[in-house]
Amino acid sequence: MNAGHEITRESGARIYGTPKVAVSVLTADLARLGEEVAAVTQAGSDWLHLDVMDGVFVPAISFGAEMVTRLCGFSAAEIDVHLMVADPAGCIEAYARAGAQRITVHAEAHVHLHRTLAAIRAAGCKAGVALNPASPASAIECVLDDIDQVLIMSVDPGYGGQVFLPGSIAKVARARAMLGKRDVRVVVDGGVNARNAPELAAAGADVLVAGSAVFQGPGAGYRENIALLKSV
Ligand code: DX5
Ligand code: ZN
């Protein structure tokens, strides 16, 4: 559900409908990644969040465009590629060809962010911009009309399984306020779980990215873990 469907709870807290869940596969059983992707899709993951890490922008290396192509074959969910790479501009077409429907790049990896966002849309994908915890929400102020989603990182990017940084909640609210009535998704990524999901949804998050909370979550299985994230 998007910002246009704002409703108010009895408590007075604003919510934007049930958030969507985008499962991040970094903490899945990587030796069985195709099966894991199929399982979380079956269990109700709205988007599949694929974290591309190049060992330069972030210390770790995950996978590249060829893996995205393969994983698309295991999922009917919307394919959401999060590029944690030093040269995002140079690989937009490759990820669009690989099957990405949404591509998010980091503001911190750019001198010419506007140009890359335009290239993502020109490639037929939804364009997203990600902000590290140390970057202010104001960093997106001049590209608000050039994006379809903003990704608020609630951990420093690079690894799954990190602890949620609580300051991210205010940043979600700030981003939501800046966006006004624009049809732009606010996405939160890192350490998201069933405990912080209600506050994130109340602050204006539309999409919760979750890895550990799904693959190592408290429920009986992936379906229950995804449902827990949505019970805000
Ligand atoms: C962090 C990634 C996240 C992360 C999510 O660099 O962008 O998508 O793996 O995993 P959890 O939910 O375990 O923090
Ligand atoms: Zn991510």
mmCIF file of C-alpha atoms in Angstrom, residues 109-210:
data_model
loop_
_atom_site.group_PDB
_atom_site.id
_atom_site.type_symbol
_atom_site.label_atom_id
_atom_site.label_comp_id
_atom_site.label_asym_id
_atom_site.label_seq_id
_atom_site.Cartn_x
_atom_site.Cartn_y
_atom_site.Cartn_z
ATOM 1 C CA ALA A 109 28.560 5.853 -4.173
ATOM 2 C CA HIS A 110 27.830 8.759 -6.503
ATOM 3 C CA VAL A 111 29.051 12.006 -7.885
ATOM 4 C CA HIS A 112 26.318 11.944 -10.561
ATOM 5 C CA LEU A 113 23.401 10.331 -8.753
ATOM 6 C CA HIS A 114 20.744 11.967 -10.911
ATOM 7 C CA ARG A 115 22.256 10.456 -14.053
ATOM 8 C CA THR A 116 22.231 6.932 -12.613
ATOM 9 C CA LEU A 117 18.610 7.236 -11.448
ATOM 10 C CA ALA A 118 17.624 8.328 -14.952
ATOM 11 C CA ALA A 119 19.535 5.354 -16.386
ATOM 12 C CA ILE A 120 17.630 2.951 -14.105
ATOM 13 C CA ARG A 121 14.301 4.284 -15.328
ATOM 14 C CA ALA A 122 15.510 4.299 -18.931
ATOM 15 C CA ALA A 123 16.339 0.611 -18.488
ATOM 16 C CA GLY A 124 12.685 0.001 -17.579
ATOM 17 C CA CYS A 125 13.133 -0.425 -13.818
ATOM 18 C CA LYS A 126 11.891 1.409 -10.759
ATOM 19 C CA ALA A 127 14.657 3.611 -9.382
ATOM 20 C CA GLY A 128 15.696 3.645 -5.748
ATOM 21 C CA VAL A 129 18.214 5.572 -3.717
ATOM 22 C CA ALA A 130 19.714 4.174 -0.503
ATOM 23 C CA LEU A 131 21.071 6.144 2.437
ATOM 24 C CA ASN A 132 23.624 4.810 4.910
ATOM 25 C CA PRO A 133 22.947 5.453 8.608
ATOM 26 C CA ALA A 134 25.409 8.382 8.638
ATOM 27 C CA SER A 135 23.812 10.109 5.638
ATOM 28 C CA PRO A 136 21.072 12.682 6.291
ATOM 29 C CA ALA A 137 17.605 12.315 4.806
ATOM 30 C CA SER A 138 18.229 15.668 3.126
ATOM 31 C CA ALA A 139 20.648 13.913 0.738
ATOM 32 C CA ILE A 140 17.651 12.904 -1.385
ATOM 33 C CA GLU A 141 16.041 16.329 -1.431
ATOM 34 C CA CYS A 142 17.045 17.155 -5.010
ATOM 35 C CA VAL A 143 16.067 13.781 -6.509
ATOM 36 C CA LEU A 144 12.594 13.343 -5.000
ATOM 37 C CA ASP A 145 10.973 13.382 -8.437
ATOM 38 C CA ASP A 146 13.525 10.984 -9.875
ATOM 39 C CA ILE A 147 12.922 8.041 -7.562
ATOM 40 C CA ASP A 148 10.315 5.341 -7.002
ATOM 41 C CA GLN A 149 11.673 4.220 -3.660
ATOM 42 C CA VAL A 150 14.023 5.375 -0.933
ATOM 43 C CA LEU A 151 15.908 2.779 1.082
ATOM 44 C CA ILE A 152 16.735 3.808 4.625
ATOM 45 C CA MET A 153 19.608 1.632 5.831
ATOM 46 C CA SER A 154 19.083 0.795 9.480
ATOM 47 C CA VAL A 155 22.518 -0.853 9.778
ATOM 48 C CA ASP A 156 25.790 -0.048 8.058
ATOM 49 C CA PRO A 157 25.529 -2.055 4.851
ATOM 50 C CA GLY A 158 27.647 -5.102 4.224
ATOM 51 C CA TYR A 159 26.340 -7.974 6.314
ATOM 52 C CA GLY A 160 23.105 -9.619 7.304
ATOM 53 C CA GLY A 161 22.288 -10.222 10.951
ATOM 54 C CA GLN A 162 23.307 -6.836 12.386
ATOM 55 C CA VAL A 163 21.541 -4.942 15.162
ATOM 56 C CA PHE A 164 18.920 -2.357 14.131
ATOM 57 C CA LEU A 165 19.931 1.274 14.708
ATOM 58 C CA PRO A 166 16.951 2.948 16.431
ATOM 59 C CA GLY A 167 17.704 6.396 14.950
ATOM 60 C CA SER A 168 16.451 4.983 11.651
ATOM 61 C CA ILE A 169 12.837 5.354 12.779
ATOM 62 C CA ALA A 170 13.055 9.151 12.841
ATOM 63 C CA LYS A 171 14.783 9.060 9.478
ATOM 64 C CA VAL A 172 11.939 7.040 7.974
ATOM 65 C CA ALA A 173 9.504 9.678 9.238
ATOM 66 C CA ARG A 174 11.687 12.458 7.848
ATOM 67 C CA ALA A 175 11.894 10.796 4.424
ATOM 68 C CA ARG A 176 8.133 10.221 4.387
ATOM 69 C CA ALA A 177 7.477 13.864 5.226
ATOM 70 C CA MET A 178 9.870 15.069 2.524
ATOM 71 C CA LEU A 179 8.136 12.898 -0.081
ATOM 72 C CA GLY A 180 4.737 14.469 0.524
ATOM 73 C CA LYS A 181 2.133 12.894 -1.756
ATOM 74 C CA ARG A 182 4.634 11.475 -4.231
ATOM 75 C CA ASP A 183 4.089 7.830 -5.131
ATOM 76 C CA VAL A 184 7.430 6.706 -3.690
ATOM 77 C CA ARG A 185 7.952 3.679 -1.461
ATOM 78 C CA VAL A 186 9.847 4.104 1.792
ATOM 79 C CA VAL A 187 11.869 0.952 2.392
ATOM 80 C CA VAL A 188 13.849 0.022 5.532
ATOM 81 C CA ASP A 189 16.756 -2.408 5.470
ATOM 82 C CA GLY A 190 18.862 -3.927 8.249
ATOM 83 C CA GLY A 191 17.998 -5.574 11.548
ATOM 84 C CA VAL A 192 14.260 -5.296 10.883
ATOM 85 C CA ASN A 193 12.193 -7.675 13.017
ATOM 86 C CA ALA A 194 8.730 -8.135 14.463
ATOM 87 C CA ARG A 195 9.609 -5.888 17.434
ATOM 88 C CA ASN A 196 10.620 -2.791 15.459
ATOM 89 C CA ALA A 197 8.204 -3.341 12.533
ATOM 90 C CA PRO A 198 5.216 -1.594 14.181
ATOM 91 C CA GLU A 199 7.207 1.575 14.879
ATOM 92 C CA LEU A 200 8.651 1.542 11.378
ATOM 93 C CA ALA A 201 5.201 1.169 9.839
ATOM 94 C CA ALA A 202 3.856 3.957 12.038
ATOM 95 C CA ALA A 203 6.732 6.199 10.935
ATOM 96 C CA GLY A 204 5.762 5.666 7.299
ATOM 97 C CA ALA A 205 7.665 2.608 6.058
ATOM 98 C CA ASP A 206 5.908 0.833 3.175
ATOM 99 C CA VAL A 207 8.344 -2.035 2.726
ATOM 100 C CA LEU A 208 10.343 -3.937 5.336
ATOM 101 C CA VAL A 209 13.468 -5.724 4.147
ATOM 102 C CA ALA A 210 14.210 -8.713 6.342
#
